[in-house]
Coordinates of C-alpha atoms in Angstrom, one line a residue:
X1 CA 63.1 100.2 79.0
X2 CA 64.2 98.0 81.9
X3 CA 63.9 94.2 81.2
X4 CA 63.8 92.0 84.3
X5 CA 64.2 88.4 85.2
X6 CA 64.0 86.8 88.6
X7 CA 67.8 87.3 89.0
X8 CA 69.1 90.0 86.6
X9 CA 68.4 93.5 85.5
X10 CA 69.6 95.2 82.4
X11 CA 68.6 98.0 80.1
X12 CA 67.4 97.3 76.6
X13 CA 67.7 99.9 73.8
X14 CA 67.0 100.0 70.1
X15 CA 68.6 98.3 67.2
X16 CA 69.3 99.8 63.8
X17 CA 70.9 99.0 60.4
X18 CA 74.3 100.6 59.9
X19 CA 74.3 103.9 58.2
X20 CA 77.7 105.6 57.9
X21 CA 78.3 109.2 58.6
X22 CA 81.3 111.4 57.6
X23 CA 83.8 112.3 60.4
X24 CA 85.6 115.6 60.9
X25 CA 88.4 114.0 63.1
X26 CA 91.0 112.2 61.0
X27 CA 91.5 109.3 63.5
X28 CA 87.7 108.6 63.4
X29 CA 87.7 108.3 59.6
X30 CA 87.5 104.9 57.7
X31 CA 86.4 103.2 60.9
X32 CA 82.9 101.5 60.4
X33 CA 82.3 101.2 64.1
X34 CA 82.7 105.0 64.6
X35 CA 81.1 106.1 61.4
X36 CA 78.0 104.0 62.1
X37 CA 77.3 106.0 65.3
X38 CA 74.7 108.7 64.7
X39 CA 75.9 112.3 64.8
X40 CA 76.2 114.0 68.2
X41 CA 73.0 115.8 69.4
X42 CA 73.1 119.5 70.1
X43 CA 72.2 120.9 73.5
X44 CA 68.8 122.0 72.3
X45 CA 68.1 118.6 70.8
X46 CA 69.2 117.0 74.1
X47 CA 66.9 119.2 76.1
X48 CA 63.9 118.4 73.9
X49 CA 64.5 114.7 74.1
X50 CA 65.3 114.5 77.8
X51 CA 62.6 116.8 79.1
X52 CA 59.4 115.1 80.1
X53 CA 56.4 115.8 82.3
X54 CA 52.9 114.3 82.8
X55 CA 50.5 115.4 80.1
X56 CA 46.9 116.4 81.0
X57 CA 44.8 118.6 78.7
X58 CA 41.4 118.2 80.3
X59 CA 39.6 120.3 82.9
X60 CA 40.8 119.7 86.4
X61 CA 37.6 121.1 87.9
X62 CA 35.7 118.2 86.3
X63 CA 37.8 115.6 88.1
X64 CA 37.0 114.1 91.5
X65 CA 39.6 113.8 94.3
X66 CA 40.7 110.3 93.5
X67 CA 41.3 111.1 89.8
X68 CA 43.4 114.1 90.7
X69 CA 45.4 112.0 93.2
X70 CA 46.0 109.5 90.4
X71 CA 47.4 112.4 88.3
X72 CA 49.7 113.3 91.2
X73 CA 51.1 109.7 91.3
X74 CA 52.3 110.2 87.7
X75 CA 54.7 113.0 88.7
X76 CA 57.6 110.7 89.9
X77 CA 57.8 108.3 87.0
X78 CA 57.2 111.0 84.3
X79 CA 58.7 114.4 85.5
X80 CA 62.3 114.9 84.3
X81 CA 64.0 118.3 84.2
X82 CA 67.3 118.2 82.1
X83 CA 70.3 119.6 84.1
X84 CA 73.8 120.5 83.1
X85 CA 75.1 117.2 84.6
X86 CA 72.8 115.3 82.2
X87 CA 74.3 117.1 79.2
X88 CA 77.8 116.3 80.5
X89 CA 77.0 112.6 80.9
X90 CA 75.8 112.4 77.3
X91 CA 79.0 114.1 76.0
X92 CA 81.2 111.8 78.2
X93 CA 79.5 108.7 77.0
X94 CA 79.5 109.7 73.3
X95 CA 83.1 110.6 73.4
X96 CA 84.2 107.5 75.3
X97 CA 82.5 105.3 72.8
X98 CA 84.2 106.9 69.8
X99 CA 87.6 107.0 71.4
X100 CA 87.3 103.4 72.5
X101 CA 86.7 102.3 69.0
X102 CA 89.8 104.1 67.7
X103 CA 92.0 101.1 68.5
X104 CA 89.3 98.6 67.3
X105 CA 88.8 99.2 63.6
X106 CA 87.2 96.1 62.0
X107 CA 88.9 96.7 58.6
X108 CA 92.4 97.3 60.0
X109 CA 95.1 94.7 60.0
X110 CA 95.6 95.0 63.7
X111 CA 92.0 94.0 64.4
X112 CA 92.4 90.9 62.3
X113 CA 95.7 90.2 64.0
X114 CA 94.0 90.3 67.4
X115 CA 91.3 87.9 66.3
X116 CA 93.9 85.4 64.9
X117 CA 95.9 85.5 68.2
X118 CA 92.7 85.1 70.2
X119 CA 91.2 87.5 72.7
X120 CA 91.7 85.0 75.6
X121 CA 95.5 84.9 74.9
X122 CA 95.7 88.7 74.7
X123 CA 93.8 89.0 77.9
X124 CA 96.0 86.5 79.7
X125 CA 99.2 88.2 78.5
X126 CA 98.0 91.6 79.7
X127 CA 100.0 94.7 78.6
X128 CA 103.7 95.6 78.6
X129 CA 105.3 98.7 80.2
X130 CA 104.5 100.7 77.0
X131 CA 100.8 99.8 77.2
X132 CA 100.9 97.3 74.2
X133 CA 98.9 94.1 74.4
X134 CA 100.1 90.8 72.9
X135 CA 99.2 91.9 69.4
X136 CA 101.2 95.1 69.8
X137 CA 98.1 97.3 70.0
X138 CA 97.7 100.2 72.4
X139 CA 94.1 100.5 73.5
X140 CA 92.4 103.9 73.5
X141 CA 89.6 103.0 75.9
X142 CA 88.9 105.1 79.0
X143 CA 87.3 104.6 82.4
X144 CA 85.0 106.8 84.4
X145 CA 83.4 106.4 87.8
X146 CA 80.2 108.4 88.6
X147 CA 79.8 108.3 92.4
X148 CA 77.2 110.2 94.2
X149 CA 74.3 110.6 96.6
X150 CA 71.5 108.2 96.5
X151 CA 68.3 109.9 95.1
X152 CA 70.1 112.3 92.8
X153 CA 68.9 110.4 89.7
X154 CA 72.3 109.1 88.5
X155 CA 70.9 105.7 87.2
X156 CA 67.8 107.3 85.7
X157 CA 69.9 110.0 83.9
X158 CA 72.1 107.3 82.4
X159 CA 69.1 105.3 81.3
X160 CA 67.7 108.3 79.5
X161 CA 71.0 109.3 77.9
X162 CA 71.8 105.8 76.7
X163 CA 68.3 105.5 75.2
X164 CA 69.3 108.3 72.8
X165 CA 72.1 106.2 71.4
X166 CA 71.3 103.0 69.4
X167 CA 72.3 99.9 71.4
X168 CA 73.0 97.5 68.5
X169 CA 74.1 98.3 65.0
X170 CA 73.9 95.6 62.3
X171 CA 76.7 95.8 59.7
X172 CA 76.4 94.0 56.3
X173 CA 78.6 96.1 53.9
X174 CA 81.1 98.9 54.3
X175 CA 81.7 100.9 51.2
X176 CA 82.5 98.1 48.7
X177 CA 83.7 95.5 51.3
X178 CA 81.6 92.8 52.9
X179 CA 81.3 93.4 56.6
X180 CA 78.9 91.1 58.5
X181 CA 79.0 91.7 62.2
X182 CA 77.0 93.1 65.1
X183 CA 78.2 96.1 67.1
X184 CA 76.8 96.4 70.6
X185 CA 77.4 100.1 71.2
X186 CA 76.5 100.0 74.9
X187 CA 75.5 97.6 77.6
X188 CA 74.0 98.7 80.9
X189 CA 73.8 96.1 83.7
X190 CA 73.3 96.2 87.5
X191 CA 75.4 94.5 90.1
X192 CA 73.4 91.8 91.8
X193 CA 72.8 92.6 95.4
X194 CA 75.7 91.7 97.7
X195 CA 77.2 89.3 95.2
X196 CA 80.6 88.6 93.7
X197 CA 82.4 89.5 90.5
X198 CA 81.3 86.1 89.2
X199 CA 77.6 87.1 89.7
X200 CA 78.3 90.3 87.8
X201 CA 79.8 88.2 84.9
X202 CA 76.7 86.0 84.8
X203 CA 74.5 89.1 84.7
X204 CA 76.6 90.3 81.7
X205 CA 76.1 87.0 79.8
X206 CA 72.3 87.1 80.5
X207 CA 72.0 90.6 79.2
X208 CA 73.9 89.8 76.0
X209 CA 71.8 86.7 75.3
X210 CA 68.6 88.6 75.7
X211 CA 69.9 91.3 73.4
X212 CA 71.4 89.3 70.6
X213 CA 69.7 85.9 71.0
X214 CA 72.9 84.1 71.9
X215 CA 73.5 81.4 74.4
X216 CA 76.6 82.7 76.3
X217 CA 74.9 82.1 79.7
X218 CA 74.2 78.5 79.1
X219 CA 77.6 77.9 77.5
X220 CA 79.9 79.8 79.8
X221 CA 78.2 80.9 83.1
X222 CA 78.2 77.6 84.8
X223 CA 81.5 76.1 83.6
X224 CA 84.3 76.5 86.1
X225 CA 82.6 79.1 88.3
X226 CA 85.7 80.8 89.6
X227 CA 85.6 84.5 89.4
X228 CA 88.9 84.7 87.5
X229 CA 87.8 82.4 84.8
X230 CA 84.4 84.0 84.5
X231 CA 86.0 87.4 84.2
X232 CA 88.3 86.3 81.4
X233 CA 85.4 84.8 79.5
X234 CA 83.4 88.0 80.0
X235 CA 86.2 90.0 78.5
X236 CA 86.4 87.7 75.5
X237 CA 82.7 88.0 74.9
X238 CA 82.8 91.8 75.2
X239 CA 85.5 91.8 72.5
X240 CA 83.5 89.5 70.3
X241 CA 80.3 91.6 70.3
X242 CA 82.4 94.8 69.7
X243 CA 81.1 96.4 72.8
X244 CA 81.4 100.2 72.8
X245 CA 81.0 100.9 76.5
X246 CA 80.0 98.9 79.5
X247 CA 78.0 100.7 82.2
X248 CA 78.0 98.9 85.5
X249 CA 75.3 100.3 87.8
X250 CA 75.0 99.9 91.6
X251 CA 78.7 99.2 91.8
X252 CA 78.6 99.5 95.6
X253 CA 76.8 96.2 95.8
X254 CA 80.0 94.3 95.1
X255 CA 80.6 92.6 98.4
X256 CA 84.2 92.6 99.6
X257 CA 83.9 89.2 101.1
X258 CA 82.5 87.6 98.0
X259 CA 84.7 89.4 95.5
X260 CA 87.9 88.7 97.3
X261 CA 88.6 92.4 98.1
X262 CA 88.3 95.6 96.3
X263 CA 91.6 95.2 94.4
X264 CA 90.3 92.1 92.6
X265 CA 87.3 94.1 91.4
X266 CA 89.4 97.0 90.2
X267 CA 92.0 94.7 88.6
X268 CA 89.2 92.9 86.7
X269 CA 87.8 96.2 85.4
X270 CA 91.1 97.7 84.4
X271 CA 92.1 94.4 82.7
X272 CA 88.9 94.7 80.6
X273 CA 89.9 98.2 79.6
X274 CA 93.6 97.9 79.1
X275 CA 93.8 94.5 77.3
X276 CA 90.7 94.4 75.2
X277 CA 89.9 98.1 75.0
X278 CA 86.4 98.2 76.5
X279 CA 85.5 101.6 78.0
X280 CA 83.9 101.2 81.5
X281 CA 81.5 103.5 83.4
X282 CA 80.9 102.6 87.0
X283 CA 77.9 104.1 88.8
X284 CA 77.4 103.9 92.6
X285 CA 76.7 105.7 95.8
X286 CA 79.3 106.9 98.3
X287 CA 79.5 103.3 99.6
X288 CA 81.4 102.5 96.4
X289 CA 84.3 104.7 97.4
X290 CA 85.8 101.8 99.2
X291 CA 86.5 100.2 95.8
X292 CA 88.7 103.1 94.9
X293 CA 90.3 104.5 98.1
X294 CA 93.1 102.0 98.2
X295 CA 93.2 100.5 94.7
X296 CA 93.1 103.6 92.6
X297 CA 94.8 106.1 94.9
X298 CA 97.7 103.8 95.8
X299 CA 98.1 101.3 92.9
X300 CA 98.6 103.4 89.7
X301 CA 100.1 100.8 87.4
X302 CA 96.9 99.5 85.9
X303 CA 94.8 102.6 85.8
X304 CA 94.1 103.9 82.3
X305 CA 95.5 107.4 81.5
X306 CA 92.0 108.5 80.6
X307 CA 90.4 107.6 84.0
X308 CA 88.1 110.2 85.3
X309 CA 85.8 110.5 88.2
X310 CA 82.6 112.5 88.8
X311 CA 81.4 112.8 92.4
X312 CA 77.9 114.3 92.8
X313 CA 76.3 115.5 96.1
X314 CA 72.9 117.1 96.8
X315 CA 72.0 120.1 94.8
X316 CA 73.1 123.5 95.9
X317 CA 70.4 126.1 96.6
X318 CA 71.0 127.9 93.4
X319 CA 69.9 128.2 89.8
X320 CA 69.6 124.5 89.0
X321 CA 67.6 123.8 92.1
X322 CA 65.3 126.7 91.3
X323 CA 64.8 125.4 87.7
X324 CA 64.1 121.9 89.0
X325 CA 61.7 123.1 91.7
X326 CA 59.8 125.5 89.4
X327 CA 59.2 122.8 86.8
X328 CA 58.0 120.5 89.6
X329 CA 55.8 123.2 91.2
X330 CA 53.9 123.7 87.9
X331 CA 52.5 120.2 88.2
X332 CA 49.7 121.1 90.7
X333 CA 46.4 119.2 90.5
X334 CA 44.8 121.0 93.4
X335 CA 41.7 123.2 93.0
X336 CA 43.7 126.3 94.0
X337 CA 47.1 126.9 92.4
X338 CA 49.7 128.0 94.9
X339 CA 52.6 130.1 93.5
X340 CA 56.1 129.1 94.6
X341 CA 57.0 131.8 97.1
X342 CA 60.5 132.3 98.5
X343 CA 59.3 130.9 101.9
X344 CA 58.0 127.7 100.3
X345 CA 61.1 127.3 98.2
X346 CA 63.3 127.6 101.3
X347 CA 61.1 125.1 103.2
X348 CA 61.4 122.6 100.3
X349 CA 65.2 122.8 100.3
X350 CA 65.3 122.7 104.1
X351 CA 63.3 119.5 104.4
X352 CA 64.9 117.7 101.4
X353 CA 68.5 119.0 101.5
X354 CA 68.4 119.5 97.8
X355 CA 67.9 115.8 96.9
X356 CA 65.5 115.6 93.9
X357 CA 64.0 112.3 94.8
X358 CA 63.0 113.6 98.2
X359 CA 61.7 116.8 96.7
X360 CA 59.4 115.0 94.3
X361 CA 58.1 112.7 97.0
X362 CA 57.4 115.6 99.4
X363 CA 55.6 117.6 96.7
X364 CA 53.5 114.6 95.8
X365 CA 52.6 113.9 99.5
X366 CA 51.7 117.5 100.1
X367 CA 49.4 117.6 97.1
X368 CA 47.7 114.3 98.1
X369 CA 47.1 115.5 101.6
X370 CA 45.8 118.9 100.4
X371 CA 43.4 117.2 97.9
X372 CA 42.1 114.6 100.3
X373 CA 42.0 116.5 103.6
X374 CA 42.3 120.3 102.8
X375 CA 39.3 122.6 102.8
X376 CA 40.6 125.1 100.3
X377 CA 43.1 122.7 98.6
X378 CA 45.9 125.2 98.9
X379 CA 49.5 124.4 99.7
X380 CA 50.5 126.3 102.8
X381 CA 53.7 126.4 105.0
X382 CA 51.8 124.6 107.8
X383 CA 50.7 121.8 105.6
X384 CA 54.2 121.4 104.1
X385 CA 55.8 121.4 107.5
X386 CA 53.4 118.8 108.8
X387 CA 53.7 116.5 105.8
X388 CA 57.5 116.8 105.8
X389 CA 57.8 115.8 109.4
X390 CA 55.6 112.8 108.9
X391 CA 57.0 111.7 105.5
X392 CA 60.7 112.1 106.5
X393 CA 60.5 111.2 110.1
X394 CA 63.0 108.3 109.7
X395 CA 65.7 110.5 108.0
X396 CA 65.0 113.8 109.7
X397 CA 67.4 113.0 112.7
X398 CA 70.3 112.5 110.3
X399 CA 69.2 115.5 108.2
X400 CA 69.2 117.7 111.3
X401 CA 72.7 116.6 112.2
X402 CA 73.9 117.3 108.6
X403 CA 72.3 120.8 108.8
X404 CA 74.1 121.6 112.0
X405 CA 77.4 120.3 110.6
X406 CA 77.8 117.7 113.4
X407 CA 80.5 115.1 113.2
X408 CA 78.8 111.8 112.5
X409 CA 80.2 108.3 112.0
X410 CA 80.2 107.9 108.2
X411 CA 78.8 104.3 108.6
X412 CA 75.6 105.9 109.8
X413 CA 74.9 107.7 106.5
X414 CA 77.5 106.6 104.0
X415 CA 74.9 106.9 101.3
X416 CA 74.4 110.5 102.1
X417 CA 78.0 111.7 102.6
X418 CA 81.5 110.2 102.4
X419 CA 84.0 109.9 105.2
X420 CA 85.6 113.3 104.8
X421 CA 89.0 112.2 106.4
X422 CA 89.5 109.4 104.0
X423 CA 87.8 111.2 101.1
X424 CA 90.0 114.3 101.5
X425 CA 93.2 112.2 101.5
X426 CA 91.9 110.3 98.4
X427 CA 91.4 113.5 96.5
X428 CA 94.8 114.8 97.5
X429 CA 96.5 111.6 96.5
X430 CA 94.6 111.0 93.3
X431 CA 96.4 111.8 90.0
X432 CA 93.3 111.3 87.8
X433 CA 90.7 113.9 86.9
X434 CA 88.1 114.4 89.6
X435 CA 85.0 116.5 89.1
X436 CA 82.9 117.4 92.2
X437 CA 79.4 118.8 91.8
X438 CA 76.7 119.9 94.2
X439 CA 76.8 120.9 97.9
X440 CA 79.8 118.6 98.4
X441 CA 81.8 120.9 96.1
X442 CA 81.4 123.8 98.5
X443 CA 82.6 121.7 101.5
X444 CA 85.4 120.4 99.4
X445 CA 86.4 124.0 98.4
X446 CA 86.4 125.0 102.1
X447 CA 88.6 122.1 103.1
X448 CA 91.0 122.8 100.3
X449 CA 91.2 126.5 101.3
X450 CA 91.8 125.5 104.9
X451 CA 94.5 123.0 103.9
X452 CA 96.2 125.6 101.6
X453 CA 96.2 128.2 104.3
X454 CA 97.8 125.7 106.7
X455 CA 100.5 124.7 104.2
X456 CA 101.2 128.4 103.3
X457 CA 101.6 129.3 107.0
X458 CA 104.0 126.4 107.5
X459 CA 106.1 127.4 104.5
X460 CA 106.3 131.0 105.5
X461 CA 107.1 130.0 109.1
X462 CA 110.0 127.7 107.9
X463 CA 111.3 130.5 105.7
X464 CA 111.3 133.0 108.6
X465 CA 113.1 130.5 110.9
X466 CA 115.8 129.9 108.3
X467 CA 116.4 133.7 108.3
X468 CA 117.1 133.5 112.1
X469 CA 113.7 134.3 113.6
X470 CA 112.6 132.4 116.7
X471 CA 109.8 129.8 116.4
X472 CA 107.4 132.1 118.3
X473 CA 108.2 135.1 116.1
X474 CA 108.2 133.1 112.9
X475 CA 104.8 131.7 113.6
X476 CA 103.4 135.1 114.6
X477 CA 104.8 136.8 111.4
X478 CA 103.5 133.9 109.1
X479 CA 99.9 134.0 110.6
X480 CA 99.8 137.8 110.4
X481 CA 100.9 138.0 106.8
X482 CA 98.5 135.1 105.7
X483 CA 95.6 136.9 107.5
X484 CA 96.4 140.3 106.0
X485 CA 96.5 138.9 102.4
X486 CA 93.8 136.2 102.7
X487 CA 91.2 137.8 100.4
X488 CA 93.7 139.3 98.0
X489 CA 95.2 137.9 94.8
X490 CA 98.8 138.1 95.9
X491 CA 101.8 136.3 94.4
X492 CA 103.5 133.8 96.8
X493 CA 106.8 135.4 96.1
X494 CA 105.4 138.7 97.5
X495 CA 104.4 136.9 100.7
X496 CA 107.9 135.6 101.1
X497 CA 109.3 139.1 100.6
X498 CA 106.9 140.5 103.2
X499 CA 107.9 138.0 105.9
X500 CA 111.5 138.5 105.0
X501 CA 111.1 142.3 105.6
X502 CA 109.4 141.6 109.0
X503 CA 112.3 139.4 110.1
X504 CA 114.9 142.0 109.0
X505 CA 113.0 144.8 110.8
X506 CA 112.8 142.8 114.0
X507 CA 116.5 142.1 113.9
X508 CA 117.3 145.9 113.5
X509 CA 115.3 146.7 116.6
X510 CA 117.0 144.0 118.7
X511 CA 120.4 145.9 119.3
X512 CA 118.6 149.1 120.5
X513 CA 116.5 147.0 122.9
X514 CA 119.5 145.2 124.2
X515 CA 121.4 148.6 124.7
X516 CA 118.5 150.1 126.6
X517 CA 118.2 147.0 128.8
X518 CA 122.0 147.2 129.6
X519 CA 121.8 150.9 130.6
X520 CA 118.8 150.3 132.9
X521 CA 120.6 147.4 134.6
X522 CA 123.7 149.6 135.3
X523 CA 121.5 152.4 136.7
X524 CA 119.8 149.9 139.0
X525 CA 123.2 148.7 140.3
X526 CA 124.5 152.3 140.9
X527 CA 121.3 153.2 142.7
X528 CA 121.5 150.1 144.8
X529 CA 125.0 150.9 145.9
X530 CA 124.2 154.5 146.8
X531 CA 121.2 153.5 149.0
X532 CA 123.5 151.1 150.7
X533 CA 125.9 153.9 151.8
X534 CA 123.3 156.3 153.1
X535 CA 121.5 154.9 156.2
X536 CA 119.0 156.5 158.5
X537 CA 120.1 157.4 162.0
X538 CA 117.5 155.1 163.6
X539 CA 118.7 152.2 161.5
X540 CA 120.0 149.4 163.8
X541 CA 123.0 149.0 161.5
X542 CA 123.9 152.7 161.9
X543 CA 123.4 152.5 165.8
X544 CA 125.6 149.4 166.1
X545 CA 128.3 151.0 163.9
X546 CA 128.4 154.2 166.1
X547 CA 128.4 152.0 169.3
X548 CA 131.5 150.2 168.0
X549 CA 133.3 153.6 167.4
X550 CA 132.4 154.8 171.0
X551 CA 133.5 151.5 172.6
X552 CA 130.1 150.5 174.1
X553 CA 128.2 147.3 173.5
X554 CA 125.5 147.1 170.9
X555 CA 122.9 146.2 173.5
X556 CA 123.6 149.3 175.5
X557 CA 123.5 151.5 172.4
X558 CA 120.1 150.0 171.4
X559 CA 118.7 150.7 174.8
X560 CA 119.9 154.3 174.8
X561 CA 118.3 154.7 171.4
X562 CA 114.9 153.7 173.0
X563 CA 114.5 150.6 170.8
X564 CA 114.3 148.2 173.9
X565 CA 111.1 148.5 175.9
X566 CA 110.9 148.2 179.8
X567 CA 109.9 144.8 181.1
X568 CA 106.6 146.2 182.7
X569 CA 105.5 148.3 179.7
X570 CA 102.5 146.2 178.9
X571 CA 101.5 145.3 182.5

């Protein structure tokens, strides 16, 4: 459940007494923090625990309009259809927690050595070039960012998944040894709206105090409020409570001006992971990409080797969307049940762009309108179109531009779609693992295909020019070969051999063409010289030549030839 104060939000889970479970992985064995975590749930168990829908076992026909509208209002907070991405989030979290505890075994000498040195000293010293902290320990913690479209249910899915894992485990005795400590397996906090790293640290202290009954907020939050000091104290507290994973939600709220720039935020988070060994999961919308564009893509030195990123866009019109919509469509409280036809399914996707939150809202509004104002209480295309245009009138202009594929300033809808120019470069530069889900993956594949085609053509063109082809011919050959083999699984080496053959063939035909051209030129010269010797008798050059031989003037010869008219010819 969510617990709230006037300033902070955090997620509160269940607390249990430690019960140790055997581990099949050797590096997990003889570690109380790992053995105390309940066994991993199977996919069937996960589905049963995550799936939920409003329950009503009465007779709908006996309910009045207002009562049925009240049932409709329960769809949004109650309906939850497990998807593949939810199972992946559970596996990622579960694995991150166990791996993170590998380097923090409470019964190991290294753990005791770190406590004796002091977590604050270890944090200040950082790590060396081999990744060792001041105590000589190499942390196994990982980081993950889950960035995606607003309305896709990221936060809600993490809340549901985390609720399946105990939040606090109380240890008293491990085997025959005394072990009195508390293990906070996970902590889920939200970034305060438009606040700083310091405000995030205060939110952390507040959540720990409410969870464990401590007084970290009163003792540490207000002393020396500089972000750097608060961050170091937060890291120390995270180590003291044996935190398994820290989930930071709404990460896009970190304000650049307050936090001192995105690099300070990233440096703080990586310091928490590298020095103390706390796994971090950051959740945010596409606005949060500014935190990673420059820092993670360009500054590699502090990024954990296990850093991964999941980027989620609106759902594709495929199997998952159909499962989600079919489960939603069954929750009808109208007098007449309307089957989900292909036309209605297509209209739902068109008006919501595959965003689950919008789909649920539209379905609820359509039902309410049908119950309150419809004669037959049947969901029709006309009613759906009318309600959609009214419900989404503020976002429809942007939706329409997205449907057309128009170029739009990312600042207009950065929560709906990232800036493709910067995002594409970020993906190309990134060396960590990036997973892209949803409609964005199709656009990403298209861009990658276009990019790969361009690179291939450039490489083939360069190769052809090195073989002696002109720029024009090399470009023509490269584009022709790429086009002919576009939809075929062809080895790149074969493409090089094909363009080499084209260049060689073109060179063989060049001498023949040059020879033919030379012969034609000689024929033209000979023909020209012959025509020069053979002149017509009425040609003035011929007349003048004959006059010269006969000893008369050219004027007289021209007159005799009748080429000079009398002065009164035209009078």
